[in-house]
CSV table of C-alpha atoms in Angstrom, one decimal:
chain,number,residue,atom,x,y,z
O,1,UNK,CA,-9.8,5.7,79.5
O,2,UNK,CA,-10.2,6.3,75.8
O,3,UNK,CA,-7.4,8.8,74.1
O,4,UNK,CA,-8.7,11.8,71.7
O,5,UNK,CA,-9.0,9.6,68.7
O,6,UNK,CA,-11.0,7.3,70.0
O,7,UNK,CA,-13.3,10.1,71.0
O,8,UNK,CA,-13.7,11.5,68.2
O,9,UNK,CA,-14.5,8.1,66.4
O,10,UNK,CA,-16.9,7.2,68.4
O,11,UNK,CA,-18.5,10.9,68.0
O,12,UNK,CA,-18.5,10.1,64.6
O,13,UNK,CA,-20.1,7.1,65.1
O,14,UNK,CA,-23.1,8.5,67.1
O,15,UNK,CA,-24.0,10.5,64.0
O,16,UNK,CA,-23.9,8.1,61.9
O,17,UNK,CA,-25.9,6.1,64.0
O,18,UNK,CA,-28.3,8.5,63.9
O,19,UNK,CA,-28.2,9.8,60.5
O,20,UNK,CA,-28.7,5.9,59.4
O,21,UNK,CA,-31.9,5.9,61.6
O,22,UNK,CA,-33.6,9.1,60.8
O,23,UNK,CA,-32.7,8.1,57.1
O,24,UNK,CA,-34.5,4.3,57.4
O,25,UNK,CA,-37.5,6.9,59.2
O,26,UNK,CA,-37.6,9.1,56.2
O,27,UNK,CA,-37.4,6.8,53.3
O,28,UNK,CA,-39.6,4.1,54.5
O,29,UNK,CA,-42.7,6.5,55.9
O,30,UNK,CA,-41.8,8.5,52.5
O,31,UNK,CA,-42.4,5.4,50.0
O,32,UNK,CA,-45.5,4.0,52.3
O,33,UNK,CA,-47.2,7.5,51.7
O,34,UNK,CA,-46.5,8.3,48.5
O,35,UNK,CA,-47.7,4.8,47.7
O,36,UNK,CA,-50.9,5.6,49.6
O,37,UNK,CA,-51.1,8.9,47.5
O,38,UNK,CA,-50.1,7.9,44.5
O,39,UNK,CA,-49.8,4.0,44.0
O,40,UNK,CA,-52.4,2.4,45.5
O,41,UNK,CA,-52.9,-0.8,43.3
O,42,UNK,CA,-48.9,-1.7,44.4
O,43,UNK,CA,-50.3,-2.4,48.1
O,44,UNK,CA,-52.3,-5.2,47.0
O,45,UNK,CA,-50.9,-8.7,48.3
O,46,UNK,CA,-48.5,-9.3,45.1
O,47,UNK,CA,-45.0,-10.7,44.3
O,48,UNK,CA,-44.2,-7.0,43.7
O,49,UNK,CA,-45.5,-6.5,47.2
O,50,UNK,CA,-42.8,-8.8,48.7
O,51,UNK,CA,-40.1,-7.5,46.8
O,52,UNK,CA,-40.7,-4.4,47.8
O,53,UNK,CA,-41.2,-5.2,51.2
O,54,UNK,CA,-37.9,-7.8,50.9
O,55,UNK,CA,-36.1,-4.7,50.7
O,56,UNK,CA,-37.3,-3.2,54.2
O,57,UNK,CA,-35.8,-6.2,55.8
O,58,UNK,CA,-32.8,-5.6,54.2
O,59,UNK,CA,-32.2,-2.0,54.9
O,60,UNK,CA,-33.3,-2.9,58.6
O,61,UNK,CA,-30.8,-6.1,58.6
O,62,UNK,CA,-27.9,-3.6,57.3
O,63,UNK,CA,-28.9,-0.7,59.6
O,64,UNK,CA,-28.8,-2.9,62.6
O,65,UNK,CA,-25.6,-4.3,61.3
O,66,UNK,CA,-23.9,-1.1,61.0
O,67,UNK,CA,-25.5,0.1,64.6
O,68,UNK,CA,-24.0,-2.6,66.3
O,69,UNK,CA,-20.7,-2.4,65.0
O,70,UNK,CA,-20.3,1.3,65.5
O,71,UNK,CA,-22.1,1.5,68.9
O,72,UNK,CA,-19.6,3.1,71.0
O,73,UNK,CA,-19.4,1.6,74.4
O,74,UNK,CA,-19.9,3.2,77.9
O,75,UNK,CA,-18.8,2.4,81.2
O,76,UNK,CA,-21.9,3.3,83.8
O,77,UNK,CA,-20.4,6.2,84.6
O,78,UNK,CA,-20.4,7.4,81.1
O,79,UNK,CA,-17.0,6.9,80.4
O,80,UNK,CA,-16.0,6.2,77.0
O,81,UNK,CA,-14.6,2.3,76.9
O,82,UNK,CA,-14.8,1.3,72.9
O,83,UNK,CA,-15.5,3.8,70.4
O,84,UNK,CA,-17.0,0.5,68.0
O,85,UNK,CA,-15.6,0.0,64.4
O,86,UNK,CA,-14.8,3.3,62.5
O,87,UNK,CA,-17.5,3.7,60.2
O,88,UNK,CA,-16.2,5.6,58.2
O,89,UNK,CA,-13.8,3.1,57.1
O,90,UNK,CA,-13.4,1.4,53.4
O,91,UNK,CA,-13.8,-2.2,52.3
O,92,UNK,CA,-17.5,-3.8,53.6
O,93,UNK,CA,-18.9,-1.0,56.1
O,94,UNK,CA,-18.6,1.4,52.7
O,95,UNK,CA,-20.7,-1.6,51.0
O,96,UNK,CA,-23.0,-1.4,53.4
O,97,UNK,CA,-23.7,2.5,53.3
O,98,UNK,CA,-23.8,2.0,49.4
O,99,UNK,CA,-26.4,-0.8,49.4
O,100,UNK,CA,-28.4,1.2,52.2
O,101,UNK,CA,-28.7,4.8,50.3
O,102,UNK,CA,-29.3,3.1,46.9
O,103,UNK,CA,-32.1,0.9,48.5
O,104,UNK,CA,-33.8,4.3,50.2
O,105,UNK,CA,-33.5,5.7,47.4
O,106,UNK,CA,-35.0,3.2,45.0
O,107,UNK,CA,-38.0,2.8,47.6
O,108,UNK,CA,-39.2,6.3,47.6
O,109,UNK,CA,-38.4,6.8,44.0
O,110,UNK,CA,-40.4,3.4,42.9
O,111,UNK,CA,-43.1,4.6,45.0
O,112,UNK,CA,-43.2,7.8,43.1
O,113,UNK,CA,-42.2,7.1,39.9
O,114,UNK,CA,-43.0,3.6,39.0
O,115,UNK,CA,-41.4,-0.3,39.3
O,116,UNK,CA,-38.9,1.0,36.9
O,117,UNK,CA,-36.4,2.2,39.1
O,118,UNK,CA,-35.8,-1.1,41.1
O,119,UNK,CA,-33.1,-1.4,38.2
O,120,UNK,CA,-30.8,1.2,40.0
O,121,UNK,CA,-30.9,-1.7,42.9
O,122,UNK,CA,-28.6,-3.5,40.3
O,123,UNK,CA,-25.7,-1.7,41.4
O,124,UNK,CA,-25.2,-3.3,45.1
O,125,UNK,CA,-26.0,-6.7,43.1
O,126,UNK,CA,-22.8,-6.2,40.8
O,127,UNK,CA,-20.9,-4.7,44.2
O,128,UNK,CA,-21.9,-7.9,46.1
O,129,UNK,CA,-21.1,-10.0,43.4
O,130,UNK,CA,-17.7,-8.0,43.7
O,131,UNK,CA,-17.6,-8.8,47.1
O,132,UNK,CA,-18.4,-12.1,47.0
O,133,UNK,CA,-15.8,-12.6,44.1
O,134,UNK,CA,-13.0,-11.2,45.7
O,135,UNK,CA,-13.7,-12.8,49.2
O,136,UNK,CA,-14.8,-16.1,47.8
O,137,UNK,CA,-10.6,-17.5,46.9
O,138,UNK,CA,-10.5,-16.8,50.5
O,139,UNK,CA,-13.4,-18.9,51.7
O,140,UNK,CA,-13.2,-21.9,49.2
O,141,UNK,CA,-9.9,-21.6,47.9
O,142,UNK,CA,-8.4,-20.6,44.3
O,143,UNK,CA,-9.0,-23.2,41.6
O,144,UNK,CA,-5.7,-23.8,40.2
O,145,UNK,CA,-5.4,-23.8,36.3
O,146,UNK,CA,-5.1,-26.9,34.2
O,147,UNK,CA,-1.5,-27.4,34.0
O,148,UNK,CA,-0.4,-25.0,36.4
O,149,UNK,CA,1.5,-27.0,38.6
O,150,UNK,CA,4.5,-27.6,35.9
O,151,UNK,CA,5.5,-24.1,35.3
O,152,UNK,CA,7.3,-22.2,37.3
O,153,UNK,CA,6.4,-18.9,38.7
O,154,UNK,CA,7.3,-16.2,36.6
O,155,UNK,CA,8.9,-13.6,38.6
O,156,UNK,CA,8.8,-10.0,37.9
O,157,UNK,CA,12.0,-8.4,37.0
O,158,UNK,CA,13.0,-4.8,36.0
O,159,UNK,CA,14.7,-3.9,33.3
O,160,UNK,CA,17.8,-3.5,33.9
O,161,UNK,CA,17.7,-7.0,35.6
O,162,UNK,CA,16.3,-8.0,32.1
O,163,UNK,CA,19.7,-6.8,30.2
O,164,UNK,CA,21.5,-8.9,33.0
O,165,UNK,CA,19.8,-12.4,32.3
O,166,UNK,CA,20.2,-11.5,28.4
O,167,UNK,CA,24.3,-10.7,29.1
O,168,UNK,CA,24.3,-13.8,31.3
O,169,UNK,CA,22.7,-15.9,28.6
O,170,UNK,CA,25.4,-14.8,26.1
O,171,UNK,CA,28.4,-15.2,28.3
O,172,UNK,CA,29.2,-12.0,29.3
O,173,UNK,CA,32.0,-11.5,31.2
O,174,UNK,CA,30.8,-8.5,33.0
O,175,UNK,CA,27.8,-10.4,34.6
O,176,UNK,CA,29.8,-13.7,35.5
O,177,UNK,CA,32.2,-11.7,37.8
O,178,UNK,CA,28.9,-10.0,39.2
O,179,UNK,CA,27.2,-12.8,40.2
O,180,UNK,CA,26.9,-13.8,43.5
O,181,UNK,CA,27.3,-17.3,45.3
């Protein structure tokens, strides 16, 4: 039995779900006609060709991605069991929307306007290299620095425990009898 929030995530969900697939619908009959209307000589078999029809694989790839992990699961009885992963949550579900809406949107508007506008598709390149560099440390470990093993970690201190060390240094006898053993 599935409590209010899950409800209303997996409601969410569904409209996503289907607001991903009537969007992969729109964009790609969109750009294939408006090439037919206005682009013919693109259609020819050409390395421009498979780029451009590289990126239907990967809004497909990242639409069935995101469908699968937001699919809300049912019992027979229609009975909500999982509501799926929120997709309305940060981190690499957001990625995937991004790279998604700027890929539609770079299909239709190439087909329309010219191979010109396959530059906006540098944006998910710099967020995957993001990606990738922040997740990378993770997979293959953080190269220490040369040397980096002798010092000692700095710690961060405030600044009143700043004044402290400095008293200490010079002898103070305000921070000896403070100090603790």
């Amino acid at each position: 039995m599935a409590n209010a929030s899950a409800k209303k995530t997996a409601a969410q969900n569904e409209k996503a779900i289907k607001n991903i697939q009537l969007g992969m619908l729109v964009a790609s009959l969109l750009s294939i006609l408006l090439r037919l209307l206005f682009r013919r000589s693109t259609l020819t078999l050409s390395f421009r060709t498979l780029l451009t029809s590289s990126t239907y694989l990967i809004t497909f790839l990242i639409s069935r991605f995101l469908t699968n992990a937001g699919s809300p699961k049912r019992s027979a009885s229609g009975e909500l069991l999982s509501s799926g992963d929120d997709l309305n949550q940060g981190g690499m579900t957001e990625w995937c929307f991004d790279v998604l809406y700027v890929t539609w949107v770079c299909q239709v508007s190439s087909a329309a306007l010219g191979d010109w506008v396959w530059w906006l598709y540098s944006i998910p390149l710099y967020a995957g290299y993001k990606g990738y560099s922040l997740v990378s440390p993770f997979l293959f470990g953080k190269p220490a620095a040369p040397g980096a093993e002798n010092v000692p970690p700095i710690e961060p201190t405030s600044k009143r425990q700043e004044k402290l060390r400095k008293r200490n240094e010079r002898g103070d006898l305000r921070v000896k009898a403070q100090q603790r053993k």
